[in-house]
């Protein structure tokens, strides 16, 4: 296990770092579960998938299946790939709904072209920037990953990869290899002025360049915390977890705000927003 203040990827290969002891934390540590689930929710939001339409998604570095659970709760189907057998064993013990695959993303994603409608990844991609063996070349491993990811996505689909870059040089290395593989897009930074809440999301487009979603700022932090509250029961839809009545004013306002964060054009809020209209004869 990494010492205090040391980055996990400096401790050795991920398949050794994420052993049984580390995997247990993703079941027992409520804070870790909370953070992981919130990041998965944000990644899914940035994917900008069609509303109300189940999609087939890839979860790279799926670990114990926490992010996959969120995808299932939102009505999507998913496949997870991870290099740690201990983490995948934990996912199996938790009866996650997705299919699981043991594999090294640095060697490529082993699926047919056009298999997935989108991809998310939570805290995994930065591991490819470290050479744990003499034969490991970070740039080559990143390119193998991104080129195979580009292939397995439906053309026009997105990949949203949350990551913890060690420095600007590492982030440039990652984005350069993604661009070389054919992706367009960029980096979305949430809460850029916060030491604790700051998060990096690499938003990649496998089609023509489109708008890059805006990052969240500190003024939205309280709202985000409210939106990510948990209940003991798993719900199929996000609205059920928030306790909002469908088609109510609060439900409409929340939906409009979510679409604004995705960069979509939304009409301004007025006193008439969400008001029931009388039937016409």
PDB file of N, CA, C and O in Angstrom, residues 184-253:
ATOM      1  N   UNK A 184     -11.017  13.873 -30.940  1.00  0.00           N
ATOM      2  CA  UNK A 184     -11.020  15.303 -30.695  1.00  0.00           C
ATOM      3  C   UNK A 184     -11.591  15.500 -29.292  1.00  0.00           C
ATOM      4  O   UNK A 184     -12.019  14.554 -28.646  1.00  0.00           O
ATOM      5  N   UNK A 185     -11.596  16.737 -28.817  1.00  0.00           N
ATOM      6  CA  UNK A 185     -12.139  16.989 -27.485  1.00  0.00           C
ATOM      7  C   UNK A 185     -11.200  17.819 -26.650  1.00  0.00           C
ATOM      8  O   UNK A 185     -10.446  18.647 -27.169  1.00  0.00           O
ATOM      9  N   UNK A 186     -11.201  17.611 -25.352  1.00  0.00           N
ATOM     10  CA  UNK A 186     -10.358  18.388 -24.457  1.00  0.00           C
ATOM     11  C   UNK A 186     -10.579  17.998 -23.018  1.00  0.00           C
ATOM     12  O   UNK A 186     -11.251  17.013 -22.714  1.00  0.00           O
ATOM     13  N   UNK A 187     -10.026  18.796 -22.111  1.00  0.00           N
ATOM     14  CA  UNK A 187     -10.092  18.512 -20.676  1.00  0.00           C
ATOM     15  C   UNK A 187     -11.086  19.454 -20.008  1.00  0.00           C
ATOM     16  O   UNK A 187     -11.021  20.667 -20.194  1.00  0.00           O
ATOM     17  N   UNK A 188     -12.022  18.884 -19.259  1.00  0.00           N
ATOM     18  CA  UNK A 188     -12.967  19.656 -18.455  1.00  0.00           C
ATOM     19  C   UNK A 188     -12.495  19.583 -17.003  1.00  0.00           C
ATOM     20  O   UNK A 188     -12.266  18.494 -16.472  1.00  0.00           O
ATOM     21  N   UNK A 189     -12.331  20.754 -16.377  1.00  0.00           N
ATOM     22  CA  UNK A 189     -11.860  20.802 -14.992  1.00  0.00           C
ATOM     23  C   UNK A 189     -12.989  21.316 -14.105  1.00  0.00           C
ATOM     24  O   UNK A 189     -13.456  22.444 -14.272  1.00  0.00           O
ATOM     25  N   UNK A 190     -13.432  20.492 -13.177  1.00  0.00           N
ATOM     26  CA  UNK A 190     -14.449  20.896 -12.201  1.00  0.00           C
ATOM     27  C   UNK A 190     -13.767  21.483 -10.974  1.00  0.00           C
ATOM     28  O   UNK A 190     -12.742  20.967 -10.509  1.00  0.00           O
ATOM     29  N   UNK A 191     -14.343  22.557 -10.433  1.00  0.00           N
ATOM     30  CA  UNK A 191     -13.840  23.225  -9.226  1.00  0.00           C
ATOM     31  C   UNK A 191     -12.336  23.502  -9.313  1.00  0.00           C
ATOM     32  O   UNK A 191     -11.545  23.011  -8.487  1.00  0.00           O
ATOM     33  N   UNK A 192     -11.891  24.249 -10.316  1.00  0.00           N
ATOM     34  CA  UNK A 192     -10.454  24.459 -10.546  1.00  0.00           C
ATOM     35  C   UNK A 192      -9.723  25.156  -9.404  1.00  0.00           C
ATOM     36  O   UNK A 192      -8.506  25.004  -9.283  1.00  0.00           O
ATOM     37  N   UNK A 193     -10.444  25.899  -8.559  1.00  0.00           N
ATOM     38  CA  UNK A 193      -9.787  26.643  -7.475  1.00  0.00           C
ATOM     39  C   UNK A 193      -9.841  25.922  -6.139  1.00  0.00           C
ATOM     40  O   UNK A 193      -9.438  26.477  -5.115  1.00  0.00           O
ATOM     41  N   UNK A 194     -10.329  24.692  -6.139  1.00  0.00           N
ATOM     42  CA  UNK A 194     -10.451  23.937  -4.894  1.00  0.00           C
ATOM     43  C   UNK A 194      -9.392  22.836  -4.842  1.00  0.00           C
ATOM     44  O   UNK A 194      -9.260  22.041  -5.773  1.00  0.00           O
ATOM     45  N   UNK A 195      -8.649  22.789  -3.754  1.00  0.00           N
ATOM     46  CA  UNK A 195      -7.595  21.781  -3.615  1.00  0.00           C
ATOM     47  C   UNK A 195      -8.183  20.378  -3.475  1.00  0.00           C
ATOM     48  O   UNK A 195      -7.631  19.405  -3.996  1.00  0.00           O
ATOM     49  N   UNK A 196      -9.322  20.255  -2.790  1.00  0.00           N
ATOM     50  CA  UNK A 196      -9.911  18.941  -2.534  1.00  0.00           C
ATOM     51  C   UNK A 196     -10.880  18.505  -3.623  1.00  0.00           C
ATOM     52  O   UNK A 196     -10.906  17.346  -4.023  1.00  0.00           O
ATOM     53  N   UNK A 197     -11.700  19.424  -4.094  1.00  0.00           N
ATOM     54  CA  UNK A 197     -12.787  19.047  -5.010  1.00  0.00           C
ATOM     55  C   UNK A 197     -12.375  19.046  -6.481  1.00  0.00           C
ATOM     56  O   UNK A 197     -13.123  18.559  -7.330  1.00  0.00           O
ATOM     57  N   UNK A 198     -11.200  19.590  -6.805  1.00  0.00           N
ATOM     58  CA  UNK A 198     -10.772  19.707  -8.201  1.00  0.00           C
ATOM     59  C   UNK A 198     -10.703  18.340  -8.877  1.00  0.00           C
ATOM     60  O   UNK A 198     -10.103  17.413  -8.367  1.00  0.00           O
ATOM     61  N   UNK A 199     -11.339  18.235 -10.056  1.00  0.00           N
ATOM     62  CA  UNK A 199     -11.356  16.974 -10.802  1.00  0.00           C
ATOM     63  C   UNK A 199     -11.118  17.247 -12.283  1.00  0.00           C
ATOM     64  O   UNK A 199     -11.637  18.217 -12.843  1.00  0.00           O
ATOM     65  N   UNK A 200     -10.354  16.355 -12.914  1.00  0.00           N
ATOM     66  CA  UNK A 200     -10.064  16.447 -14.343  1.00  0.00           C
ATOM     67  C   UNK A 200     -10.857  15.369 -15.083  1.00  0.00           C
ATOM     68  O   UNK A 200     -10.831  14.193 -14.687  1.00  0.00           O
ATOM     69  N   UNK A 201     -11.541  15.774 -16.151  1.00  0.00           N
ATOM     70  CA  UNK A 201     -12.271  14.839 -17.005  1.00  0.00           C
ATOM     71  C   UNK A 201     -11.810  15.047 -18.447  1.00  0.00           C
ATOM     72  O   UNK A 201     -11.981  16.132 -19.006  1.00  0.00           O
ATOM     73  N   UNK A 202     -11.218  14.021 -19.027  1.00  0.00           N
ATOM     74  CA  UNK A 202     -10.821  14.077 -20.429  1.00  0.00           C
ATOM     75  C   UNK A 202     -12.022  13.665 -21.272  1.00  0.00           C
ATOM     76  O   UNK A 202     -12.460  12.516 -21.225  1.00  0.00           O
ATOM     77  N   UNK A 203     -12.598  14.629 -21.985  1.00  0.00           N
ATOM     78  CA  UNK A 203     -13.791  14.384 -22.804  1.00  0.00           C
ATOM     79  C   UNK A 203     -13.364  14.198 -24.258  1.00  0.00           C
ATOM     80  O   UNK A 203     -12.872  15.149 -24.888  1.00  0.00           O
ATOM     81  N   UNK A 204     -13.549  13.010 -24.772  1.00  0.00           N
ATOM     82  CA  UNK A 204     -13.089  12.663 -26.114  1.00  0.00           C
ATOM     83  C   UNK A 204     -14.264  12.379 -27.030  1.00  0.00           C
ATOM     84  O   UNK A 204     -15.222  11.708 -26.634  1.00  0.00           O
ATOM     85  N   UNK A 205     -14.174  12.871 -28.265  1.00  0.00           N
ATOM     86  CA  UNK A 205     -15.226  12.678 -29.261  1.00  0.00           C
ATOM     87  C   UNK A 205     -14.668  11.815 -30.395  1.00  0.00           C
ATOM     88  O   UNK A 205     -13.597  12.104 -30.928  1.00  0.00           O
ATOM     89  N   UNK A 206     -15.406  10.784 -30.767  1.00  0.00           N
ATOM     90  CA  UNK A 206     -14.940   9.901 -31.841  1.00  0.00           C
ATOM     91  C   UNK A 206     -15.533  10.285 -33.193  1.00  0.00           C
ATOM     92  O   UNK A 206     -15.553   9.487 -34.120  1.00  0.00           O
ATOM     93  N   UNK A 207     -16.016  11.513 -33.276  1.00  0.00           N
ATOM     94  CA  UNK A 207     -16.561  12.033 -34.524  1.00  0.00           C
ATOM     95  C   UNK A 207     -16.080  13.453 -34.724  1.00  0.00           C
ATOM     96  O   UNK A 207     -15.050  13.854 -34.164  1.00  0.00           O
ATOM     97  N   UNK A 208     -16.802  14.237 -35.498  1.00  0.00           N
ATOM     98  CA  UNK A 208     -16.415  15.637 -35.726  1.00  0.00           C
ATOM     99  C   UNK A 208     -16.351  16.419 -34.416  1.00  0.00           C
ATOM    100  O   UNK A 208     -17.065  16.114 -33.461  1.00  0.00           O
ATOM    101  N   UNK A 209     -15.491  17.430 -34.379  1.00  0.00           N
ATOM    102  CA  UNK A 209     -15.363  18.259 -33.180  1.00  0.00           C
ATOM    103  C   UNK A 209     -16.697  18.905 -32.842  1.00  0.00           C
ATOM    104  O   UNK A 209     -17.437  19.347 -33.715  1.00  0.00           O
ATOM    105  N   UNK A 210     -17.012  18.941 -31.571  1.00  0.00           N
ATOM    106  CA  UNK A 210     -18.240  19.568 -31.105  1.00  0.00           C
ATOM    107  C   UNK A 210     -17.901  20.397 -29.873  1.00  0.00           C
ATOM    108  O   UNK A 210     -16.739  20.522 -29.504  1.00  0.00           O
ATOM    109  N   UNK A 211     -18.905  20.970 -29.223  1.00  0.00           N
ATOM    110  CA  UNK A 211     -18.651  21.823 -28.073  1.00  0.00           C
ATOM    111  C   UNK A 211     -18.056  21.007 -26.926  1.00  0.00           C
ATOM    112  O   UNK A 211     -18.337  19.827 -26.773  1.00  0.00           O
ATOM    113  N   UNK A 212     -17.214  21.654 -26.141  1.00  0.00           N
ATOM    114  CA  UNK A 212     -16.653  21.039 -24.948  1.00  0.00           C
ATOM    115  C   UNK A 212     -17.474  21.502 -23.751  1.00  0.00           C
ATOM    116  O   UNK A 212     -17.640  22.700 -23.542  1.00  0.00           O
ATOM    117  N   UNK A 213     -18.039  20.578 -22.971  1.00  0.00           N
ATOM    118  CA  UNK A 213     -18.862  20.977 -21.825  1.00  0.00           C
ATOM    119  C   UNK A 213     -18.083  21.856 -20.850  1.00  0.00           C
ATOM    120  O   UNK A 213     -16.857  21.782 -20.766  1.00  0.00           O
ATOM    121  N   UNK A 214     -18.797  22.693 -20.116  1.00  0.00           N
ATOM    122  CA  UNK A 214     -18.161  23.579 -19.149  1.00  0.00           C
ATOM    123  C   UNK A 214     -17.923  22.846 -17.836  1.00  0.00           C
ATOM    124  O   UNK A 214     -18.694  21.985 -17.435  1.00  0.00           O
ATOM    125  N   UNK A 215     -16.843  23.218 -17.166  1.00  0.00           N
ATOM    126  CA  UNK A 215     -16.564  22.654 -15.853  1.00  0.00           C
ATOM    127  C   UNK A 215     -17.439  23.283 -14.790  1.00  0.00           C
ATOM    128  O   UNK A 215     -17.950  24.399 -14.962  1.00  0.00           O
ATOM    129  N   UNK A 216     -17.619  22.589 -13.686  1.00  0.00           N
ATOM    130  CA  UNK A 216     -18.386  23.119 -12.562  1.00  0.00           C
ATOM    131  C   UNK A 216     -17.500  24.060 -11.755  1.00  0.00           C
ATOM    132  O   UNK A 216     -16.280  23.929 -11.743  1.00  0.00           O
ATOM    133  N   UNK A 217     -18.134  25.007 -11.070  1.00  0.00           N
ATOM    134  CA  UNK A 217     -17.366  25.923 -10.237  1.00  0.00           C
ATOM    135  C   UNK A 217     -17.843  25.860  -8.802  1.00  0.00           C
ATOM    136  O   UNK A 217     -18.792  25.150  -8.471  1.00  0.00           O
ATOM    137  N   UNK A 218     -17.165  26.603  -7.926  1.00  0.00           N
ATOM    138  CA  UNK A 218     -17.443  26.523  -6.494  1.00  0.00           C
ATOM    139  C   UNK A 218     -18.863  26.927  -6.134  1.00  0.00           C
ATOM    140  O   UNK A 218     -19.423  26.450  -5.165  1.00  0.00           O
ATOM    141  N   UNK A 219     -19.483  27.797  -6.922  1.00  0.00           N
ATOM    142  CA  UNK A 219     -20.848  28.237  -6.630  1.00  0.00           C
ATOM    143  C   UNK A 219     -21.857  27.108  -6.788  1.00  0.00           C
ATOM    144  O   UNK A 219     -22.943  27.152  -6.249  1.00  0.00           O
ATOM    145  N   UNK A 220     -21.462  26.070  -7.544  1.00  0.00           N
ATOM    146  CA  UNK A 220     -22.364  24.949  -7.768  1.00  0.00           C
ATOM    147  C   UNK A 220     -22.095  23.797  -6.830  1.00  0.00           C
ATOM    148  O   UNK A 220     -22.786  22.797  -6.852  1.00  0.00           O
ATOM    149  N   UNK A 221     -21.078  23.936  -5.964  1.00  0.00           N
ATOM    150  CA  UNK A 221     -20.643  22.807  -5.145  1.00  0.00           C
ATOM    151  C   UNK A 221     -21.741  22.328  -4.215  1.00  0.00           C
ATOM    152  O   UNK A 221     -21.975  21.139  -4.050  1.00  0.00           O
ATOM    153  N   UNK A 222     -22.459  23.293  -3.590  1.00  0.00           N
ATOM    154  CA  UNK A 222     -23.520  22.909  -2.667  1.00  0.00           C
ATOM    155  C   UNK A 222     -24.630  22.201  -3.401  1.00  0.00           C
ATOM    156  O   UNK A 222     -25.183  21.210  -2.947  1.00  0.00           O
ATOM    157  N   UNK A 223     -24.950  22.707  -4.594  1.00  0.00           N
ATOM    158  CA  UNK A 223     -25.999  22.097  -5.402  1.00  0.00           C
ATOM    159  C   UNK A 223     -25.595  20.683  -5.810  1.00  0.00           C
ATOM    160  O   UNK A 223     -26.389  19.757  -5.769  1.00  0.00           O
ATOM    161  N   UNK A 224     -24.313  20.521  -6.187  1.00  0.00           N
ATOM    162  CA  UNK A 224     -23.848  19.206  -6.614  1.00  0.00           C
ATOM    163  C   UNK A 224     -23.928  18.204  -5.475  1.00  0.00           C
ATOM    164  O   UNK A 224     -24.269  17.058  -5.658  1.00  0.00           O
ATOM    165  N   UNK A 225     -23.585  18.661  -4.256  1.00  0.00           N
ATOM    166  CA  UNK A 225     -23.636  17.754  -3.119  1.00  0.00           C
ATOM    167  C   UNK A 225     -25.063  17.283  -2.881  1.00  0.00           C
ATOM    168  O   UNK A 225     -25.308  16.135  -2.560  1.00  0.00           O
ATOM    169  N   UNK A 226     -26.020  18.181  -3.069  1.00  0.00           N
ATOM    170  CA  UNK A 226     -27.420  17.814  -2.897  1.00  0.00           C
ATOM    171  C   UNK A 226     -27.853  16.801  -3.944  1.00  0.00           C
ATOM    172  O   UNK A 226     -28.552  15.841  -3.657  1.00  0.00           O
ATOM    173  N   UNK A 227     -27.410  17.015  -5.168  1.00  0.00           N
ATOM    174  CA  UNK A 227     -27.810  16.140  -6.257  1.00  0.00           C
ATOM    175  C   UNK A 227     -27.219  14.744  -6.121  1.00  0.00           C
ATOM    176  O   UNK A 227     -27.724  13.801  -6.681  1.00  0.00           O
ATOM    177  N   UNK A 228     -26.133  14.604  -5.345  1.00  0.00           N
ATOM    178  CA  UNK A 228     -25.452  13.318  -5.249  1.00  0.00           C
ATOM    179  C   UNK A 228     -25.747  12.600  -3.940  1.00  0.00           C
ATOM    180  O   UNK A 228     -25.008  11.743  -3.511  1.00  0.00           O
ATOM    181  N   UNK A 229     -26.828  13.002  -3.258  1.00  0.00           N
ATOM    182  CA  UNK A 229     -27.190  12.323  -2.020  1.00  0.00           C
ATOM    183  C   UNK A 229     -27.563  10.876  -2.293  1.00  0.00           C
ATOM    184  O   UNK A 229     -28.053  10.527  -3.350  1.00  0.00           O
ATOM    185  N   UNK A 230     -27.323  10.014  -1.279  1.00  0.00           N
ATOM    186  CA  UNK A 230     -27.557   8.586  -1.451  1.00  0.00           C
ATOM    187  C   UNK A 230     -28.712   8.115  -0.579  1.00  0.00           C
ATOM    188  O   UNK A 230     -29.002   8.689   0.464  1.00  0.00           O
ATOM    189  N   UNK A 231     -29.337   7.050  -1.023  1.00  0.00           N
ATOM    190  CA  UNK A 231     -30.342   6.370  -0.219  1.00  0.00           C
ATOM    191  C   UNK A 231     -29.899   4.925  -0.075  1.00  0.00           C
ATOM    192  O   UNK A 231     -29.025   4.443  -0.792  1.00  0.00           O
ATOM    193  N   UNK A 232     -30.500   4.218   0.848  1.00  0.00           N
ATOM    194  CA  UNK A 232     -30.144   2.817   1.047  1.00  0.00           C
ATOM    195  C   UNK A 232     -30.656   1.939  -0.078  1.00  0.00           C
ATOM    196  O   UNK A 232     -30.125   0.873  -0.354  1.00  0.00           O
ATOM    197  N   UNK A 233     -31.745   2.371  -0.718  1.00  0.00           N
ATOM    198  CA  UNK A 233     -32.338   1.588  -1.792  1.00  0.00           C
ATOM    199  C   UNK A 233     -31.818   2.070  -3.133  1.00  0.00           C
ATOM    200  O   UNK A 233     -31.711   3.259  -3.376  1.00  0.00           O
ATOM    201  N   UNK A 234     -31.512   1.122  -4.020  1.00  0.00           N
ATOM    202  CA  UNK A 234     -31.086   1.466  -5.370  1.00  0.00           C
ATOM    203  C   UNK A 234     -32.311   1.837  -6.193  1.00  0.00           C
ATOM    204  O   UNK A 234     -33.326   1.156  -6.153  1.00  0.00           O
ATOM    205  N   UNK A 235     -32.210   2.933  -6.915  1.00  0.00           N
ATOM    206  CA  UNK A 235     -33.329   3.393  -7.737  1.00  0.00           C
ATOM    207  C   UNK A 235     -32.945   3.315  -9.199  1.00  0.00           C
ATOM    208  O   UNK A 235     -31.787   3.459  -9.562  1.00  0.00           O
ATOM    209  N   UNK A 236     -33.934   3.106 -10.062  1.00  0.00           N
ATOM    210  CA  UNK A 236     -33.649   2.959 -11.482  1.00  0.00           C
ATOM    211  C   UNK A 236     -33.293   4.292 -12.117  1.00  0.00           C
ATOM    212  O   UNK A 236     -32.532   4.354 -13.062  1.00  0.00           O
ATOM    213  N   UNK A 237     -33.883   5.375 -11.601  1.00  0.00           N
ATOM    214  CA  UNK A 237     -33.685   6.674 -12.249  1.00  0.00           C
ATOM    215  C   UNK A 237     -33.177   7.689 -11.249  1.00  0.00           C
ATOM    216  O   UNK A 237     -33.510   7.644 -10.061  1.00  0.00           O
ATOM    217  N   UNK A 238     -32.406   8.632 -11.725  1.00  0.00           N
ATOM    218  CA  UNK A 238     -31.787   9.639 -10.875  1.00  0.00           C
ATOM    219  C   UNK A 238     -32.829  10.452 -10.127  1.00  0.00           C
ATOM    220  O   UNK A 238     -32.674  10.801  -8.980  1.00  0.00           O
ATOM    221  N   UNK A 239     -33.950  10.738 -10.783  1.00  0.00           N
ATOM    222  CA  UNK A 239     -34.979  11.552 -10.142  1.00  0.00           C
ATOM    223  C   UNK A 239     -35.545  10.867  -8.900  1.00  0.00           C
ATOM    224  O   UNK A 239     -35.894  11.513  -7.921  1.00  0.00           O
ATOM    225  N   UNK A 240     -35.625   9.535  -8.956  1.00  0.00           N
ATOM    226  CA  UNK A 240     -36.170   8.811  -7.810  1.00  0.00           C
ATOM    227  C   UNK A 240     -35.276   9.005  -6.594  1.00  0.00           C
ATOM    228  O   UNK A 240     -35.749   9.143  -5.474  1.00  0.00           O
ATOM    229  N   UNK A 241     -33.957   9.022  -6.802  1.00  0.00           N
ATOM    230  CA  UNK A 241     -33.040   9.198  -5.688  1.00  0.00           C
ATOM    231  C   UNK A 241     -33.127  10.595  -5.111  1.00  0.00           C
ATOM    232  O   UNK A 241     -32.851  10.824  -3.953  1.00  0.00           O
ATOM    233  N   UNK A 242     -33.464  11.554  -5.911  1.00  0.00           N
ATOM    234  CA  UNK A 242     -33.508  12.933  -5.412  1.00  0.00           C
ATOM    235  C   UNK A 242     -34.854  13.290  -4.807  1.00  0.00           C
ATOM    236  O   UNK A 242     -35.028  14.360  -4.270  1.00  0.00           O
ATOM    237  N   UNK A 243     -35.824  12.427  -4.948  1.00  0.00           N
ATOM    238  CA  UNK A 243     -37.125  12.690  -4.356  1.00  0.00           C
ATOM    239  C   UNK A 243     -37.915  13.761  -5.073  1.00  0.00           C
ATOM    240  O   UNK A 243     -38.792  14.386  -4.478  1.00  0.00           O
ATOM    241  N   UNK A 244     -37.620  14.011  -6.348  1.00  0.00           N
ATOM    242  CA  UNK A 244     -38.345  15.023  -7.106  1.00  0.00           C
ATOM    243  C   UNK A 244     -39.521  14.384  -7.837  1.00  0.00           C
ATOM    244  O   UNK A 244     -39.406  13.294  -8.380  1.00  0.00           O
ATOM    245  N   UNK A 245     -40.632  15.085  -7.829  1.00  0.00           N
ATOM    246  CA  UNK A 245     -41.822  14.606  -8.536  1.00  0.00           C
ATOM    247  C   UNK A 245     -41.681  14.935 -10.011  1.00  0.00           C
ATOM    248  O   UNK A 245     -41.442  16.085 -10.383  1.00  0.00           O
ATOM    249  N   UNK A 246     -41.817  13.924 -10.853  1.00  0.00           N
ATOM    250  CA  UNK A 246     -41.647  14.135 -12.288  1.00  0.00           C
ATOM    251  C   UNK A 246     -42.648  15.166 -12.808  1.00  0.00           C
ATOM    252  O   UNK A 246     -43.811  15.174 -12.424  1.00  0.00           O
ATOM    253  N   UNK A 247     -42.138  16.072 -13.663  1.00  0.00           N
ATOM    254  CA  UNK A 247     -42.900  17.156 -14.292  1.00  0.00           C
ATOM    255  C   UNK A 247     -43.217  18.309 -13.338  1.00  0.00           C
ATOM    256  O   UNK A 247     -43.879  19.269 -13.729  1.00  0.00           O
ATOM    257  N   UNK A 248     -42.761  18.204 -12.064  1.00  0.00           N
ATOM    258  CA  UNK A 248     -42.957  19.330 -11.153  1.00  0.00           C
ATOM    259  C   UNK A 248     -42.003  20.462 -11.537  1.00  0.00           C
ATOM    260  O   UNK A 248     -41.082  20.278 -12.331  1.00  0.00           O
ATOM    261  N   UNK A 249     -42.198  21.642 -10.966  1.00  0.00           N
ATOM    262  CA  UNK A 249     -41.334  22.780 -11.280  1.00  0.00           C
ATOM    263  C   UNK A 249     -39.877  22.471 -10.920  1.00  0.00           C
ATOM    264  O   UNK A 249     -38.964  22.770 -11.685  1.00  0.00           O
ATOM    265  N   UNK A 250     -39.675  21.841  -9.737  1.00  0.00           N
ATOM    266  CA  UNK A 250     -38.313  21.505  -9.311  1.00  0.00           C
ATOM    267  C   UNK A 250     -37.674  20.520 -10.274  1.00  0.00           C
ATOM    268  O   UNK A 250     -36.490  20.616 -10.591  1.00  0.00           O
ATOM    269  N   UNK A 251     -38.452  19.553 -10.744  1.00  0.00           N
ATOM    270  CA  UNK A 251     -37.954  18.550 -11.687  1.00  0.00           C
ATOM    271  C   UNK A 251     -37.540  19.193 -13.008  1.00  0.00           C
ATOM    272  O   UNK A 251     -36.474  18.904 -13.554  1.00  0.00           O
ATOM    273  N   UNK A 252     -38.365  20.130 -13.493  1.00  0.00           N
ATOM    274  CA  UNK A 252     -38.076  20.819 -14.750  1.00  0.00           C
ATOM    275  C   UNK A 252     -36.830  21.688 -14.611  1.00  0.00           C
ATOM    276  O   UNK A 252     -35.948  21.697 -15.483  1.00  0.00           O
ATOM    277  N   UNK A 253     -36.733  22.443 -13.493  1.00  0.00           N
ATOM    278  CA  UNK A 253     -35.576  23.310 -13.278  1.00  0.00           C
ATOM    279  C   UNK A 253     -34.283  22.502 -13.182  1.00  0.00           C
ATOM    280  O   UNK A 253     -33.247  22.896 -13.720  1.00  0.00           O
TER     281      UNK A 253
END
